[in-house]
GROMACS .gro file of C-alpha atoms in nm:
model
  167
    1HIS     CA    1   6.424   4.662   7.919
    2PRO     CA    2   6.634   4.950   7.989
    3ARG     CA    3   6.621   5.134   8.380
    4GLY     CA    4   6.593   5.529   8.442
    5GLU     CA    5   6.668   5.821   8.262
    6ASP     CA    6   6.975   5.629   8.086
    7GLY     CA    7   6.672   5.442   7.956
    8ALA     CA    8   6.418   5.731   7.921
    9ARG     CA    9   6.698   5.882   7.677
   10MET     CA   10   6.771   5.601   7.454
   11MET     CA   11   6.374   5.527   7.433
   12ARG     CA   12   6.364   5.896   7.276
   13GLN     CA   13   6.614   5.866   7.035
   14ALA     CA   14   6.481   5.456   6.896
   15ALA     CA   15   6.184   5.590   6.874
   16PRO     CA   16   6.053   5.720   6.528
   17ASP     CA   17   5.913   6.087   6.455
   18PHE     CA   18   5.578   6.058   6.511
   19VAL     CA   19   5.413   6.353   6.383
   20ILE     CA   20   5.034   6.437   6.539
   21PRO     CA   21   4.728   6.448   6.246
   22PRO     CA   22   4.660   6.815   6.279
   23THR     CA   23   4.379   6.835   6.465
   24THR     CA   24   4.193   6.895   6.793
   25GLU     CA   25   4.075   6.572   6.800
   26GLU     CA   26   4.389   6.382   6.702
   27TYR     CA   27   4.531   6.548   6.967
   28ALA     CA   28   4.318   6.515   7.272
   29VAL     CA   29   4.279   6.174   7.175
   30THR     CA   30   4.697   6.206   7.235
   31ILE     CA   31   4.678   6.348   7.531
   32THR     CA   32   4.455   6.101   7.693
   33ALA     CA   33   4.612   5.796   7.583
   34SER     CA   34   4.933   5.918   7.696
   35LEU     CA   35   4.787   6.028   8.025
   36ALA     CA   36   4.664   5.675   8.108
   37ARG     CA   37   4.946   5.544   8.015
   38TYR     CA   38   5.091   5.754   8.229
   39PHE     CA   39   4.898   5.677   8.513
   40LEU     CA   40   4.820   5.328   8.484
   41GLN     CA   41   5.210   5.265   8.445
   42ARG     CA   42   5.219   5.341   8.835
   43GLU     CA   43   4.964   5.131   8.912
   44ARG     CA   44   4.768   5.397   8.926
   45SER     CA   45   4.341   5.347   8.843
   46VAL     CA   46   4.239   5.523   8.551
   47GLY     CA   47   3.891   5.532   8.386
   48LEU     CA   48   3.773   5.683   8.051
   49ALA     CA   49   3.427   5.847   8.019
   50LEU     CA   50   3.353   5.966   7.674
   51ASP     CA   51   2.974   6.131   7.511
   52GLU     CA   52   2.987   5.893   7.229
   53ASN     CA   53   2.601   5.819   7.138
   54PRO     CA   54   2.567   5.650   7.326
   55LEU     CA   55   2.770   5.778   7.678
   56GLU     CA   56   3.094   5.557   7.658
   57ILE     CA   57   3.260   5.430   8.024
   58ILE     CA   58   3.546   5.244   8.102
   59GLN     CA   59   3.516   5.212   8.504
   60THR     CA   60   3.827   5.277   8.652
   61ASP     CA   61   4.054   5.004   8.649
   62ARG     CA   62   4.453   4.900   8.658
   63GLY     CA   63   4.664   4.717   8.411
   64ALA     CA   64   4.764   4.676   8.094
   65ARG     CA   65   4.463   4.492   8.034
   66GLN     CA   66   4.336   4.856   8.083
   67MET     CA   67   4.534   5.005   7.871
   68THR     CA   68   4.399   4.817   7.674
   69LYS     CA   69   4.050   4.943   7.653
   70ILE     CA   70   4.037   5.267   7.642
   71LEU     CA   71   4.293   5.307   7.360
   72GLU     CA   72   4.048   5.061   7.174
   73MET     CA   73   3.784   5.321   7.247
   74LEU     CA   74   3.989   5.568   7.194
   75ALA     CA   75   4.087   5.474   6.883
   76VAL     CA   76   3.697   5.510   6.733
   77VAL     CA   77   3.571   5.855   6.936
   78GLN     CA   78   3.474   6.054   6.675
   79ALA     CA   79   3.454   6.480   6.871
   80HIS     CA   80   3.098   6.491   6.751
   81GLY     CA   81   2.883   6.381   7.153
   82ALA     CA   82   2.570   6.533   7.163
   83THR     CA   83   2.573   6.528   7.570
   84PRO     CA   84   2.781   6.872   7.649
   85PHE     CA   85   3.064   6.863   7.830
   86ASP     CA   86   2.972   7.054   8.107
   87GLN     CA   87   2.683   6.809   8.122
   88LEU     CA   88   2.925   6.496   8.082
   89ILE     CA   89   3.138   6.666   8.407
   90ASP     CA   90   2.837   6.704   8.584
   91VAL     CA   91   2.685   6.398   8.546
   92GLN     CA   92   3.035   6.134   8.552
   93GLY     CA   93   3.124   6.373   8.819
   94ASN     CA   94   2.844   6.218   9.043
   95GLN     CA   95   2.965   5.914   9.107
   96LEU     CA   96   3.315   5.907   9.150
   97SER     CA   97   3.464   6.022   9.509
   98ARG     CA   98   3.582   6.193   9.685
   99GLY     CA   99   3.968   6.288   9.680
  100THR     CA  100   3.989   6.129   9.275
  101THR     CA  101   4.143   6.313   9.019
  102ALA     CA  102   3.936   6.390   8.716
  103VAL     CA  103   4.180   6.520   8.389
  104LEU     CA  104   3.946   6.704   8.148
  105VAL     CA  105   4.036   6.741   7.830
  106THR     CA  106   3.891   6.894   7.542
  107PRO     CA  107   3.884   7.171   7.299
  108SER     CA  108   3.573   7.354   7.472
  109THR     CA  109   3.635   7.768   7.521
  110ARG     CA  110   3.280   7.744   7.610
  111ASP     CA  111   3.262   7.893   8.004
  112THR     CA  112   3.009   7.664   8.122
  113TRP     CA  113   3.290   7.334   8.173
  114VAL     CA  114   3.396   7.565   8.373
  115SER     CA  115   3.181   7.645   8.566
  116ALA     CA  116   3.159   7.216   8.548
  117ALA     CA  117   3.468   7.176   8.749
  118HIS     CA  118   3.466   7.420   8.888
  119GLY     CA  119   3.113   7.169   9.060
  120LEU     CA  120   3.413   6.859   9.095
  121LEU     CA  121   3.593   7.148   9.324
  122ARG     CA  122   3.362   7.196   9.506
  123ARG     CA  123   3.234   6.804   9.584
  124GLY     CA  124   3.547   6.765   9.682
  125LEU     CA  125   3.732   6.654   9.400
  126ARG     CA  126   4.062   6.724   9.278
  127VAL     CA  127   4.051   6.824   8.898
  128VAL     CA  128   4.310   6.973   8.586
  129ALA     CA  129   4.258   7.010   8.309
  130VAL     CA  130   4.388   7.044   7.958
  131VAL     CA  131   4.271   7.230   7.695
  132VAL     CA  132   4.363   7.198   7.313
  133ASP     CA  133   4.435   7.515   7.159
  134PRO     CA  134   4.143   7.590   6.901
  135HIS     CA  135   4.298   7.844   6.788
  136SER     CA  136   4.575   7.698   6.741
  137PHE     CA  137   4.442   7.453   6.462
  138GLY     CA  138   4.178   7.719   6.279
  139GLY     CA  139   3.965   7.731   6.532
  140ARG     CA  140   3.800   7.964   6.686
  141PRO     CA  141   4.015   8.173   7.044
  142GLY     CA  142   3.937   8.139   7.369
  143ALA     CA  143   4.122   7.869   7.553
  144GLY     CA  144   4.366   8.108   7.740
  145ALA     CA  145   4.063   8.294   7.900
  146VAL     CA  146   3.911   7.966   7.990
  147ALA     CA  147   4.253   7.809   8.102
  148LEU     CA  148   4.319   8.190   8.297
  149ARG     CA  149   3.916   8.187   8.424
  150LEU     CA  150   4.023   7.802   8.607
  151GLY     CA  151   4.380   7.874   8.707
  152THR     CA  152   4.149   8.218   8.992
  153LEU     CA  153   3.930   7.885   9.068
  154GLY     CA  154   4.242   7.676   9.123
  155ILE     CA  155   4.238   7.416   8.879
  156PRO     CA  156   4.628   7.365   8.737
  157THR     CA  157   4.555   7.444   8.336
  158TYR     CA  158   4.808   7.276   8.088
  159VAL     CA  159   4.727   7.500   7.722
  160VAL     CA  160   4.830   7.298   7.482
  161HIS     CA  161   4.849   7.422   7.086
  162GLN     CA  162   4.945   7.276   6.736
  163GLY     CA  163   5.218   7.147   6.693
  164ASP     CA  164   5.320   7.156   7.085
  165ASN     CA  165   5.526   6.828   7.209
  166LEU     CA  166   5.370   6.600   7.359
  167GLN     CA  167   5.578   6.427   7.611
   0.00000   0.00000   0.00000
């Protein structure tokens, strides 16, 4: 198994080109899976909450089995949840202990979830946001304004556009 930067470079070169289908849903799923893999490889506990019908939750855990659970859930997710994202943040945020990091991945440009993310900060959680820009997929504008507001609240924010390299 190759190690270090040379090994990582070899693995990138050997991997076939993968094109993510051009939807905000597929980008959000890919980002979420990549982040889970990143943290699990570093032996961090990772959980997942998705607004499916009913609400789908994978409790935090570590290891390869956790990655399998996450991938299985993400493989069938659809972006048509019944619960608004801000309510999902509020409900699940109340379940998290102080000092936990919540990574919020969404294409939503609604201001209500930004307020809910700020509520997590006030409760002592660390919050990171990944906003999949719907405008770059032909949807509504507003990701820039959401990112600006999150930034003014002190929430590290990454805006992802269609075609961005997710490595």
